[in-house]
């Protein structure tokens, strides 16, 4: 018997309770779901106890008896590190439970995880997330859900608690593919904004003139305004850390090239973000790509 038969909804285990996972777990608990947590470091899960989220010592312990098991960690390798073995979550997954894979893992990583689920007879819903810290906190994420329709239906009590919309994309793995499509657009927009602000600065102009000029027109978008204003203020509170933006841009570049495309623009964005990380801005918002954009050319 799954624990949910004695509760108002599915029992949900969050494996990974960093910035995104913690916000999602809190919203699930606020919606009245029974929520468990496990993370590395474990302190990330333990600090959620006051929010009604029970911490567990291992991924396996958090998973046992849960109906929905959500992975929200940096990459596929991290998931693979706690998926199997004595403390792994896949051996502990019940026969009717669903693994909801929400991490940004790229195309190759998603295919590995879908195959891993099949090897263990597990049902997987590959549901990449659109949104960063604030949308996660406000339950305004977009779920790029892929997998069996019936499995996605069973995830809806959780999705309703943490998101504003669910986009159904067919077979498992397509959610991660659509995340690459979307991230390509996001990362190139961030990079283009960084270079626009850097060029204005180099010309001796106030970058606010650029932001005011495009505001409210067909040229405008929220990312340009938010990230551009960070550059003007010289303050980069992280909605998404630059190191993660660089990772995501790299994954999109790899996916593009594996698909037979040149990926020139996203490749340039990936290099810009990588350079920003090298300059020491990895823990700042990805708008800190500005520091790479403003760097003078040697020689």
Short mmCIF file of N, CA, C and O in Angstrom, two decimals, residues 2 7 72 151 217 261 264 277:
data_model
loop_
_atom_site.label_atom_id
_atom_site.label_comp_id
_atom_site.label_asym_id
_atom_site.label_seq_id
_atom_site.Cartn_x
_atom_site.Cartn_y
_atom_site.Cartn_z
N UNK A 2 0.66 2.19 -0.93
CA UNK A 2 1.40 3.43 -0.93
C UNK A 2 0.86 4.35 0.17
O UNK A 2 -0.32 4.32 0.51
N UNK A 7 -3.60 9.59 2.85
CA UNK A 7 -3.47 11.04 2.85
C UNK A 7 -4.35 11.63 1.77
O UNK A 7 -4.98 10.93 1.00
N UNK A 72 15.95 17.07 -8.48
CA UNK A 72 16.24 18.46 -8.84
C UNK A 72 17.68 18.75 -8.42
O UNK A 72 17.93 19.32 -7.35
N UNK A 151 0.87 8.73 -16.70
CA UNK A 151 1.84 9.07 -15.67
C UNK A 151 1.84 10.57 -15.41
O UNK A 151 1.88 11.02 -14.25
N UNK A 217 8.51 48.13 -26.61
CA UNK A 217 8.45 47.91 -28.05
C UNK A 217 8.56 46.42 -28.35
O UNK A 217 8.75 45.59 -27.45
N UNK A 261 23.76 20.55 -36.29
CA UNK A 261 23.73 22.00 -36.51
C UNK A 261 25.03 22.63 -36.02
O UNK A 261 25.70 22.08 -35.14
N UNK A 264 26.26 28.17 -33.83
CA UNK A 264 27.26 29.24 -33.73
C UNK A 264 26.93 30.26 -32.63
O UNK A 264 27.80 30.67 -31.87
N UNK A 277 32.84 32.86 -15.72
CA UNK A 277 33.14 31.95 -14.61
C UNK A 277 34.63 31.98 -14.31
O UNK A 277 35.06 32.06 -13.15
#
